[in-house]
Coordinates of C-alpha atoms and ligand atoms in Angstrom, one line a residue:
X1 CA -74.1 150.8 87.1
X2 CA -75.3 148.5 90.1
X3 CA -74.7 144.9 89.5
X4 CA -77.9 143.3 88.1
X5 CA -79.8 141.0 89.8
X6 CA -79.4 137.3 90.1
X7 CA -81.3 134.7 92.0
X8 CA -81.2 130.9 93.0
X9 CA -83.3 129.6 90.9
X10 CA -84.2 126.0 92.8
X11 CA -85.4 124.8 89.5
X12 CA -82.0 124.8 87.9
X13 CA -79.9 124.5 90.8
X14 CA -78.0 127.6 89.6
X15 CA -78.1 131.5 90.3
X16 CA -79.2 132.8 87.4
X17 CA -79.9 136.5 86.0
X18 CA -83.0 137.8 86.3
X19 CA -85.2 138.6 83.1
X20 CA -88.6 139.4 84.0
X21 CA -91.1 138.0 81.0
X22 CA -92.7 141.8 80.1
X23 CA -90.2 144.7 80.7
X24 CA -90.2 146.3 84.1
X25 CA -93.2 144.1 85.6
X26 CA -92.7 141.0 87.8
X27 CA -95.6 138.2 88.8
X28 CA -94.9 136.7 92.1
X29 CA -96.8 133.1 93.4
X30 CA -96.0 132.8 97.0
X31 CA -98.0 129.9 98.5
X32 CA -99.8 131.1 101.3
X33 CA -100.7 129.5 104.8
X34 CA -103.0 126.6 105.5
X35 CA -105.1 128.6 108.1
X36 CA -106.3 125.2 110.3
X37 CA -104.2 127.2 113.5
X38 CA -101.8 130.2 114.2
X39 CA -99.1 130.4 112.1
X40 CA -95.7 130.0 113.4
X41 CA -92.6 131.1 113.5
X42 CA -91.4 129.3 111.0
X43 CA -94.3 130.0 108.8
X44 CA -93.5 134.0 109.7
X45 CA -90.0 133.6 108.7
X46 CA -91.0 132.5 105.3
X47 CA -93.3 135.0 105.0
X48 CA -91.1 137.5 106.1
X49 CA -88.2 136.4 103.5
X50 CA -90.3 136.9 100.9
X51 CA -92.1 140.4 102.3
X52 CA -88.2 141.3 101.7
X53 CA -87.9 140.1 98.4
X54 CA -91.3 141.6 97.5
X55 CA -89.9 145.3 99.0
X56 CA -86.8 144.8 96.9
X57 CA -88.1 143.9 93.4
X58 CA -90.4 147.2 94.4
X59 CA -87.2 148.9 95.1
X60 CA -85.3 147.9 91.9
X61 CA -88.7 149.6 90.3
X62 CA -90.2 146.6 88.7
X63 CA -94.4 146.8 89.2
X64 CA -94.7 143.3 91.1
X65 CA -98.0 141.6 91.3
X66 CA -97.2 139.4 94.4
X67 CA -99.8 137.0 94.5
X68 CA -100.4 135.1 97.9
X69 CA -103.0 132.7 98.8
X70 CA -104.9 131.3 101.7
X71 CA -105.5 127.5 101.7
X72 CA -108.6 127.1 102.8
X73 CA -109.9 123.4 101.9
X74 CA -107.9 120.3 100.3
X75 CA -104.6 120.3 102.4
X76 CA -104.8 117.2 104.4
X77 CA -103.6 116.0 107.7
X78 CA -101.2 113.4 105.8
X79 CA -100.0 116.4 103.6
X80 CA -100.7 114.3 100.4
X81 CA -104.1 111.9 99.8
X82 CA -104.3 111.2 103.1
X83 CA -106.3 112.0 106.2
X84 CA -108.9 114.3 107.2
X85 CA -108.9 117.7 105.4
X86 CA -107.0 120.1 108.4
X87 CA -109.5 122.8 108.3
X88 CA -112.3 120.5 108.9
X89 CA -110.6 118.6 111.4
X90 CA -109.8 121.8 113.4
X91 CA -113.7 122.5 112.7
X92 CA -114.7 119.3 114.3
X93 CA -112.2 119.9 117.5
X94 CA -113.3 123.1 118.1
X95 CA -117.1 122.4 117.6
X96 CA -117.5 125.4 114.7
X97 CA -117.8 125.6 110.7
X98 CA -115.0 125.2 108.8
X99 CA -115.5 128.7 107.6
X100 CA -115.1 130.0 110.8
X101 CA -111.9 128.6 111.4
X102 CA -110.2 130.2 108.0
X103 CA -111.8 133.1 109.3
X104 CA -110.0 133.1 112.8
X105 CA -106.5 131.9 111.8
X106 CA -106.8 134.3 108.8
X107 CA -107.6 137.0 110.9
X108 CA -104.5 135.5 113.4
X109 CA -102.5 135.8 110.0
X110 CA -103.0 139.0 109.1
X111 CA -102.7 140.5 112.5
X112 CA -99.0 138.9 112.9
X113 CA -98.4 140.0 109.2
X114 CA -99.3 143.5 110.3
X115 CA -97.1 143.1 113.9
X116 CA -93.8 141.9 111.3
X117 CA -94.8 144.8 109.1
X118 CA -95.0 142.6 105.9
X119 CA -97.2 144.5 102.9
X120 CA -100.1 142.9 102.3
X121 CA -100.0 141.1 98.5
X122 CA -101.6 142.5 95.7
X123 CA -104.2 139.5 95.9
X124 CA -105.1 136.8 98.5
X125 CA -107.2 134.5 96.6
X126 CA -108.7 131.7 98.6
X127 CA -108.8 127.9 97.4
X128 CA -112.6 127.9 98.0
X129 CA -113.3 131.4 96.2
X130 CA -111.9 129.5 93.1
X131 CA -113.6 126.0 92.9
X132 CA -114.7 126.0 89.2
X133 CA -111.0 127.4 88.0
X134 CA -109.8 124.0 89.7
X135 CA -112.5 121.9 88.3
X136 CA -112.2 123.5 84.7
X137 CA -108.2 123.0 85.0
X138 CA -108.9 118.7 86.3
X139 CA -110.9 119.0 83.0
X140 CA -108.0 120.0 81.5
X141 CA -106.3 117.8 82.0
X142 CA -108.3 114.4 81.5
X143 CA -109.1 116.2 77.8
X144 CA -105.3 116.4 77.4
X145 CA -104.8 112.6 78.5
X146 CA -103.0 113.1 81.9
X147 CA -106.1 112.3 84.5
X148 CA -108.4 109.7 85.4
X149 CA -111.7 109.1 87.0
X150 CA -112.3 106.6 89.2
X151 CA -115.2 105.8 91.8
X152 CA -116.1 109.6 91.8
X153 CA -112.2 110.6 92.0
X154 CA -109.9 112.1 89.6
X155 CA -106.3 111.6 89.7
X156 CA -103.2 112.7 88.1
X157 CA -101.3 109.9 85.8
X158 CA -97.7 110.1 86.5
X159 CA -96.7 107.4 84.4
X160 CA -98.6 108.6 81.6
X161 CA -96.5 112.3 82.0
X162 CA -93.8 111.1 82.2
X163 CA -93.8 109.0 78.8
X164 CA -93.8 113.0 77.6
X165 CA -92.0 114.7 79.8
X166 CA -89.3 113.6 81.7
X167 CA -89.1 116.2 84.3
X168 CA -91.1 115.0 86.9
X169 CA -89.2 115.1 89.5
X170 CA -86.8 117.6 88.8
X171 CA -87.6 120.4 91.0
X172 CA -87.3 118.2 94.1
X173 CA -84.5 115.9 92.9
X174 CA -86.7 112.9 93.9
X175 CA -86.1 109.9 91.5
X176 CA -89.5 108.2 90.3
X177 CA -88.6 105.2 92.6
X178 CA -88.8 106.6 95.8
X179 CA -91.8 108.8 95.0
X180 CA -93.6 104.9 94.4
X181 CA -92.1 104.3 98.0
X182 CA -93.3 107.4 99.2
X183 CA -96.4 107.0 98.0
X184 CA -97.1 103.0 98.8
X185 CA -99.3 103.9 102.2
X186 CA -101.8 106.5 100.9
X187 CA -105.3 105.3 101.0
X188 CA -107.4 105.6 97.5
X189 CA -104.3 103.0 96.5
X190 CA -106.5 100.5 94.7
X191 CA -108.0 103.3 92.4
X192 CA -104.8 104.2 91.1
X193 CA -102.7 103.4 88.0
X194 CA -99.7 103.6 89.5
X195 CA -98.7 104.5 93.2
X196 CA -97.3 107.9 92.3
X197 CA -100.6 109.1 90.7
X198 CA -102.0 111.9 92.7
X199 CA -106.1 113.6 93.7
X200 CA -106.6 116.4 91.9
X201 CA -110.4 115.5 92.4
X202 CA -111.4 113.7 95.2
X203 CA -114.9 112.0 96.1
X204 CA -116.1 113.4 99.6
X205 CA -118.4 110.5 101.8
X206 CA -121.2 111.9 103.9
X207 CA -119.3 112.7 106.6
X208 CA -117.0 115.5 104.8
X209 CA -117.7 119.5 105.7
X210 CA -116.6 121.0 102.5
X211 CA -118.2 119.6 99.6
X212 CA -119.0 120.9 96.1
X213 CA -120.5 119.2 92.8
X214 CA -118.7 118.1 89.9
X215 CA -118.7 116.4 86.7
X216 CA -117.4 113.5 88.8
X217 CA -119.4 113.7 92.4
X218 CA -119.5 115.8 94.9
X219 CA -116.4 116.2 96.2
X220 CA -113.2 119.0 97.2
X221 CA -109.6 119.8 95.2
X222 CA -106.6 118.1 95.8
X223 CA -104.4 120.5 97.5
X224 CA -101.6 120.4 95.0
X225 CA -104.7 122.3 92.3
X226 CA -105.3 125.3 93.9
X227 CA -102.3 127.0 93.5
X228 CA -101.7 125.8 89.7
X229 CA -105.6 127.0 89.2
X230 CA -105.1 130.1 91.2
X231 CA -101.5 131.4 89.9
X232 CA -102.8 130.8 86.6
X233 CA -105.5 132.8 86.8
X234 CA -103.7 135.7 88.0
X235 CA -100.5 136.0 86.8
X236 CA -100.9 133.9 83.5
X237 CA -100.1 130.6 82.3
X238 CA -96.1 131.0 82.8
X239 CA -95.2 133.8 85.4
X240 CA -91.7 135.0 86.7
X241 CA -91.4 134.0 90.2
X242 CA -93.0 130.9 92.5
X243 CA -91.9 130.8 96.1
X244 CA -92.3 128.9 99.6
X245 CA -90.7 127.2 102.3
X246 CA -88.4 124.0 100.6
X247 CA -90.8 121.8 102.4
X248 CA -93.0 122.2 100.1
X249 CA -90.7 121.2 97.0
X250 CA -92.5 117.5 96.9
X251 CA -94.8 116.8 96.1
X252 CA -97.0 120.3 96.1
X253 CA -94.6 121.9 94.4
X254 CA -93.6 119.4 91.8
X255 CA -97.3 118.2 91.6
X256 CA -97.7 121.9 90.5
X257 CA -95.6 122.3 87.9
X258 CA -97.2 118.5 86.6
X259 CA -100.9 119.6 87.0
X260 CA -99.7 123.6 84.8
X261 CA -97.8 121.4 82.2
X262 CA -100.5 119.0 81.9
X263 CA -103.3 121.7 81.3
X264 CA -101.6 124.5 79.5
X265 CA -98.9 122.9 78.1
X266 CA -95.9 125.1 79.5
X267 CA -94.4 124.8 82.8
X268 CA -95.5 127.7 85.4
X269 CA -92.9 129.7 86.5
X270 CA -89.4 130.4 85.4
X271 CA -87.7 131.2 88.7
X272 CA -88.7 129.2 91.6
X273 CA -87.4 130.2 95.0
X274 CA -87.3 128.5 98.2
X275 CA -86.9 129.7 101.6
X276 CA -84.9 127.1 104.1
X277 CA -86.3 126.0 107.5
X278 CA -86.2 127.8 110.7
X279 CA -84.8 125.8 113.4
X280 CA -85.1 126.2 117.4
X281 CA -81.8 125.5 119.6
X282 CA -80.3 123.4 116.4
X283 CA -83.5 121.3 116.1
X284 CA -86.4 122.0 113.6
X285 CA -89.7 123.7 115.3
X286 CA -92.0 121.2 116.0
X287 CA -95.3 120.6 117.7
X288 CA -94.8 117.6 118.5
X289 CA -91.9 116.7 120.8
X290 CA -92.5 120.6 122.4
X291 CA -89.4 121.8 120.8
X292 CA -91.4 125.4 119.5
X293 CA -92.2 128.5 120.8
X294 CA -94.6 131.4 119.5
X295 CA -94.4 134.8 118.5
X296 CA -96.6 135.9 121.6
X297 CA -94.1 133.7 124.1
X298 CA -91.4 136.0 122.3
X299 CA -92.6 139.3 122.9
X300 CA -94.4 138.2 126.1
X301 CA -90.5 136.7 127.3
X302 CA -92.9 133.5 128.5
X303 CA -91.2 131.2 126.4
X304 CA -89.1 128.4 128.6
X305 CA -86.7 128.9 125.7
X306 CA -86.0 132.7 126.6
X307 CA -84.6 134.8 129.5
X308 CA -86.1 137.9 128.4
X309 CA -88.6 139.5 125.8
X310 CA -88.0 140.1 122.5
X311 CA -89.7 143.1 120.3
X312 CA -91.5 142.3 116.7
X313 CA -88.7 144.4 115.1
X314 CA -86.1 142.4 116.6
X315 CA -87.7 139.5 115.4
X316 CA -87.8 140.5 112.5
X317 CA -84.0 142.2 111.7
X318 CA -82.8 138.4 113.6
X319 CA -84.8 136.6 110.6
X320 CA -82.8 138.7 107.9
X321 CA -79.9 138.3 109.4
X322 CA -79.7 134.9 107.5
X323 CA -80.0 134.3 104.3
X324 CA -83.4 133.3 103.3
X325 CA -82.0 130.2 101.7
X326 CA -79.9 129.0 104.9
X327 CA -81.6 127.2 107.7
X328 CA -82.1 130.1 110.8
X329 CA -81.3 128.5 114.3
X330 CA -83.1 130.4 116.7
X331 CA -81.9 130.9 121.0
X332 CA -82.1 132.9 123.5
X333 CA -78.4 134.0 122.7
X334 CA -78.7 134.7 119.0
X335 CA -81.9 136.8 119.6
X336 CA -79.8 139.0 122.1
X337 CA -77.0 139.4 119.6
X338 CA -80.5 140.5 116.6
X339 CA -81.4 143.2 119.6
X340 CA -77.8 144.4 119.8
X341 CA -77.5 144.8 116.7
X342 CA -81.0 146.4 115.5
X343 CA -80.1 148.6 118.6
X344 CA -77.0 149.9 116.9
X345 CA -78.1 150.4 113.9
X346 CA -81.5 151.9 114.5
X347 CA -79.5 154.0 116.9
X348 CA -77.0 155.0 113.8
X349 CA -79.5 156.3 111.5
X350 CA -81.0 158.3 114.3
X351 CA -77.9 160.1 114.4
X352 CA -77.3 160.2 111.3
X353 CA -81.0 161.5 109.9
X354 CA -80.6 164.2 112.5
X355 CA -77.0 165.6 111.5
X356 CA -77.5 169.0 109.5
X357 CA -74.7 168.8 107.1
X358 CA -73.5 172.0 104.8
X359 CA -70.2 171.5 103.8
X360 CA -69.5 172.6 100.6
X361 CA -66.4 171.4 99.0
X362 CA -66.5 168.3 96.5
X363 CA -64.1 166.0 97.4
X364 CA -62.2 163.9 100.5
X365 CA -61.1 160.3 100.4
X366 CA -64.2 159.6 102.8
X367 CA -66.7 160.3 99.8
X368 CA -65.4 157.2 98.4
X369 CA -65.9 155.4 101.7
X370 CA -69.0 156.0 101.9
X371 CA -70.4 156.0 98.3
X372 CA -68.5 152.2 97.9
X373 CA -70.2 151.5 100.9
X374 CA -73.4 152.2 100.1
X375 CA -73.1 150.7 96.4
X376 CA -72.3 147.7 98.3
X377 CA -75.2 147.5 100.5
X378 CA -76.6 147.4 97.1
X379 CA -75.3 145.1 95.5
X380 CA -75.8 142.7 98.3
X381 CA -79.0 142.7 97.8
X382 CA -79.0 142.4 94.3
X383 CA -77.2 138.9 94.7
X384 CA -79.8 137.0 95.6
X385 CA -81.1 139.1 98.2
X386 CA -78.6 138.4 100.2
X387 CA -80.0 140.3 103.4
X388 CA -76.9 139.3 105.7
X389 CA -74.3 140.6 104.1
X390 CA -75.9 143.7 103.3
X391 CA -76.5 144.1 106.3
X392 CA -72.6 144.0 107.1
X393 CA -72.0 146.2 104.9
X394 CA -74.6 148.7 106.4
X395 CA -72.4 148.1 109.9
X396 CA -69.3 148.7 107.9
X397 CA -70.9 152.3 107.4
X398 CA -71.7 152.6 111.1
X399 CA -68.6 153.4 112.3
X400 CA -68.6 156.8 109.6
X401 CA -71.5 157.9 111.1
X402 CA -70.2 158.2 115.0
X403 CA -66.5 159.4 113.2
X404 CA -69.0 162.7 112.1
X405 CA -70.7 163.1 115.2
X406 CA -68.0 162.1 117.2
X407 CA -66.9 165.6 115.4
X408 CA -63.2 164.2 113.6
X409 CA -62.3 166.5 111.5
X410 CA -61.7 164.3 107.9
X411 CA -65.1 163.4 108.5
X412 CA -65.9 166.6 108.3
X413 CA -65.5 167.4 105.0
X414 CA -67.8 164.8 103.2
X415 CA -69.4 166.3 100.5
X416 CA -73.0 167.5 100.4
X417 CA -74.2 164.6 97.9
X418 CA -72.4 161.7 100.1
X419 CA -73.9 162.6 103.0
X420 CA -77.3 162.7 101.2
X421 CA -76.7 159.2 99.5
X422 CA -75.4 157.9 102.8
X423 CA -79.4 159.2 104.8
X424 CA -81.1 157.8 102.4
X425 CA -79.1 154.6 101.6
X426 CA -79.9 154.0 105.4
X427 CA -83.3 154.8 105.4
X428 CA -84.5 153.0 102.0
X429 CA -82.8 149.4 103.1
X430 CA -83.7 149.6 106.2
X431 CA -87.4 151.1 106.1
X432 CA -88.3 149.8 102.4
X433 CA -86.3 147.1 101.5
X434 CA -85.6 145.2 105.0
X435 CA -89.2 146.4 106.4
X436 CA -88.4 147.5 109.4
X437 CA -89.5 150.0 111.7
X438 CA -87.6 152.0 114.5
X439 CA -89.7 151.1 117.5
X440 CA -88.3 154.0 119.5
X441 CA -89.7 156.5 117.2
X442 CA -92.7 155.1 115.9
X443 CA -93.8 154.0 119.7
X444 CA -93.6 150.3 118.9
X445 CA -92.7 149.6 122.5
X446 CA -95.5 150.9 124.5
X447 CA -94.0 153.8 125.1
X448 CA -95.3 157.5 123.7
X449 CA -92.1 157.9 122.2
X450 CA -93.3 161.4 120.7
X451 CA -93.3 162.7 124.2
X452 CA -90.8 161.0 125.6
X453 CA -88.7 162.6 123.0
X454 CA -90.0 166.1 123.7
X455 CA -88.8 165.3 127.4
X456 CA -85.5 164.1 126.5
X457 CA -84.6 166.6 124.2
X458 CA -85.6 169.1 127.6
X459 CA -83.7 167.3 129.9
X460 CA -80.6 167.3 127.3
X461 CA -80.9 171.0 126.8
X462 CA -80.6 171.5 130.5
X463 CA -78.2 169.1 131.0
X464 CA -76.2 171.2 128.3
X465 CA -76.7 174.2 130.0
X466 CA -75.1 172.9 133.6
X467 CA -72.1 171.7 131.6
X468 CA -71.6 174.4 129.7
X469 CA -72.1 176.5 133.4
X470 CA -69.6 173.7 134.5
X471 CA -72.3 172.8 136.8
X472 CA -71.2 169.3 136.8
X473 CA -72.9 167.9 139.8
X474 CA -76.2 168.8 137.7
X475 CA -74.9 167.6 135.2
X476 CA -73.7 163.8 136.0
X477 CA -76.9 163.9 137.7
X478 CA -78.9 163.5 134.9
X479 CA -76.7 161.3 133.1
X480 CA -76.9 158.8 136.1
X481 CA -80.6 158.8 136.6
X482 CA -80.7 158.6 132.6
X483 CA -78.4 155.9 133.3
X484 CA -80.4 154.0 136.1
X485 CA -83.8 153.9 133.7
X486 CA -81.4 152.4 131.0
X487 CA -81.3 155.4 128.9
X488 CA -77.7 155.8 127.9
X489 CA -76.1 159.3 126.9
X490 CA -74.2 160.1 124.1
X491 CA -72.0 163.0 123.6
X492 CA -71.1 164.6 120.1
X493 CA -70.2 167.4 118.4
X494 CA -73.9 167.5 117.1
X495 CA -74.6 167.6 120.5
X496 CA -76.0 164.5 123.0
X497 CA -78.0 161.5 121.3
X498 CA -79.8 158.8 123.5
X499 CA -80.8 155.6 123.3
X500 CA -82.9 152.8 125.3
X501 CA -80.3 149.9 126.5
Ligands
AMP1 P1 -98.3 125.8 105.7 O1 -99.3 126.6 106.4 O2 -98.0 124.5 106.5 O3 -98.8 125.4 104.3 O4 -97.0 126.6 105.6 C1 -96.9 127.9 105.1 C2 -95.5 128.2 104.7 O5 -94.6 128.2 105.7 C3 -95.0 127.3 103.6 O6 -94.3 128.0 102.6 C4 -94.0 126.4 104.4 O7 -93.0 125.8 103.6 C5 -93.5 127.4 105.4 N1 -92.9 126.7 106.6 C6 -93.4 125.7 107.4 N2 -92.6 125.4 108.4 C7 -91.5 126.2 108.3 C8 -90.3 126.4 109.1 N3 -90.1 125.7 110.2 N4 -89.4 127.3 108.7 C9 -89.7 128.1 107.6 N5 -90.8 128.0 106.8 C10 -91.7 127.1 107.2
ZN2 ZN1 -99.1 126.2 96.9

């Protein structure tokens, strides 16, 4: 029996076990992008960690909803009551409706969802697709005593939850003194009780794109709503997991839980899991002192941070070779080491889906090896998705692998069934679960990879033929000018493999 699975739950603080609420199903919240520009790498890696944890609950064989949304109106420039709304903004700047920029970055979105090969989620809801879900749930909660009107505005009453519950706060560890610090600058000040107190409604002047009528005026959602209106309505009052990046831990998060307690009476979700920033040369991403670089730079190698260009795959297998928890420093250096690495093992399970195996006796001490191994890989992932160290253990397996090919005789005598578990322990984790694709086979690259196989698998079988006519001039030939395009050779007692350097 495989270890079951346990997870940091960022609510508690603790790694707890997992108990999904209904028996072999899962709900999943995973708040989506704010689609007022491209997302970026930092955004992908988020999206990415939890594209891995969504192919792993699938894996374990639980039926996962995995809800993810698009924020399309209500997250302003200041992040909180502040500024502009950023999809307006952008709308302004680039002289087009609003709607057309959620339609461009969305599209932008999906495309580099589709080049990191993340599944799409079961549902994308939007934040304007579901505008009288939020206004029923701000009616909510002024019925249940925990909002206000003012001047056309609604807002949340801190102090007035907190007399009842005294959780606020918890999930980000803020202390209700410096969130009235925090929050001393926002405008709308004056119409608040207290300076913690939140929109979840607010008024929109003439000048505002994205307007729609309310009880109260005509107005937008307060950011924090749409994801408490939208999980809701999905996945039900109280769902099993809510993720995003730790940034988002105060307030959106924490005014979450508020606003679901508020209006339903029960907080929203009993696991909530955060994904830790991704960082460029030791420093966070950011726009604004130039300290960033896109995906595009990366595979076009244009980036001032990089020597060379880096594939989508690569990208990918660097990003979960952190823990999604763990902040991810990203260089030039460290994406070389990811390519190594994805190299290898890409290069590993080519050899190893190819080997036609028919031993038939039962057992040798390197059945153990490899079925420990591959329980390991396992179980890995089963503590908290821990991506890196599973992914050592895969390496750990690699060297198994070139022992059989490399024809050594104890290797030899693996039984049928290990050999089977060890092809498809290698291709579930690192097609399903990890989500990634070999690039050389499935012509990723640019190249026709179908063909170019078809050639190389010629130019081995003549190259085999000189050798084995001790024509070695023919021979070393081919292995040179293999060698010159960066196509190394590989000799085994399964015969040659190659691989692109
Ligand atoms: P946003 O579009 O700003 O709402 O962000 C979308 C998601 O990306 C959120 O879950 C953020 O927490 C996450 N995110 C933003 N910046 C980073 C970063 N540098 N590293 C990892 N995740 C990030
Ligand atoms: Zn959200």
């Amino acid at each position: 029996m495989s270890k079951a699975l346990v997870l940091q739950n960022s609510l508690s603080r603790k790694k707890e076990e997992f108990v999904p609420i209904e028996e072999g199903y899962i709900g999943m919240y995973v708040c989506g992008p704010t689609v007022y520009s491209n997302v970026h790498l930092g955004n992908i890696r988020t999206f990415v960690s939890f594209d891995m944890i969504f192919r792993h609950l699938k894996y374990l064989g639980y039926k996962v909803r995995y809800v993810r949304n698009v924020t399309d109106v209500g997250h302003l420039t200041g992040d909180s009551d502040d500024g502009d709304d950023k999809i307006s903004e952008r709308a302004r700047l680039e002289k087009i409706e609003p709607m057309e920029v959620v339609q461009k970055y969305t599209n932008h979105f999906h495309d580099m969802a589709r080049i990191f090969n993340m599944l799409p989620p079961s549902i994308e809801p939007r934040a304007t697709g579901h505008i009288i879900e939020q206004i029923e749930m701000v009616q909510a909660i002024i019925n249940n005593g925990f909002g206000y009107e003012k001047n056309g505005s609604v807002y949340f009453d801190t102090a007035a939850f907190m007399v009842q519950h005294d959780d606020y706060g918890k999930l980000s560890g803020r202390i209700v003194e410096d969130l009235l610090v925090e929050s001393r600058d926002l405008k709308n000040q004056s119409d608040k009780k207290n300076p913690s107190d939140f929109a979840i409604w607010m008024k929109a002047d003439d000048t505002h794109l994205m307007k729609w009528d309310s009880p109260w005026s005509i107005g937008f959602p307060g950011w924090h709503l749409e994801c408490s209106a939208m999980s809701t309505k999905y996945l039900g009052e109280t769902f099993d997991i809510h993720g995003g990046g730790n940034d988002l831990k105060f307030p959106h998060h924490e005014n979450e839980i508020a606003q679901s307690i508020s209006s339903c009476g029960c907080s929203p979700a009993k696991y909530w899991l955060h994904t830790n920033m991704l960082l460029l040369n030791g420093k966070k991403m950011s726009k604004s002192d130039g300290n960033t670089v896109t995906a595009k730079q990366l595979f076009e190698g244009t980036s001032e941070h990089v020597t060379k260009s880096y594939s989508p795959m690569v990208i990918r297998f660097f990003m979960l070779q952190a823990h999604y928890g763990s902040t991810l420093d990203m260089s030039d250096t460290a994406l070389q080491a990811a390519e190594k690495g994805y190299q290898r093992l890409m290069e590993a399970n080519r050899v190893l889906q190819k080997i036609e195996h028919n031993y038939t006796g039962t057992y040798s001490s390197i059945n153990d090896q490899i079925e420990n191994g591959i329980k390991s890989v396992f179980e890995e992932m089963n503590d908290d998705f821990n991506s890196p160290k599973a992914l050592a253990r895969l390496f750990e397996l690699v060297p198994v692998i070139n022992s059989y090919a490399d024809g050594k005789e104890e290797f030899m005598q693996v039984s049928q069934e290990a050999m089977n578990s060890l092809k498809k322990c290698f291709s579930d984790i690192l097609f399903d679960v990890f989500g990634l694709k070999d690039e050389l086979s499935s012509g990723e690259n640019g190249i026709n990879t179908n063909k170019l196989s078809g050639v190389m698998d010629l130019v081995l079988d003549l190259r085999q033929s000189a050798r084995e006519n001790k024509d070695w001039p023919t021979s070393d030939k081919i292995r040179d000018t293999l060698s010159e395009l960066e196509i190394v050779v590989k000799d085994g007692k399964e015969g040659s493999s190659w691989t692109i350097k």
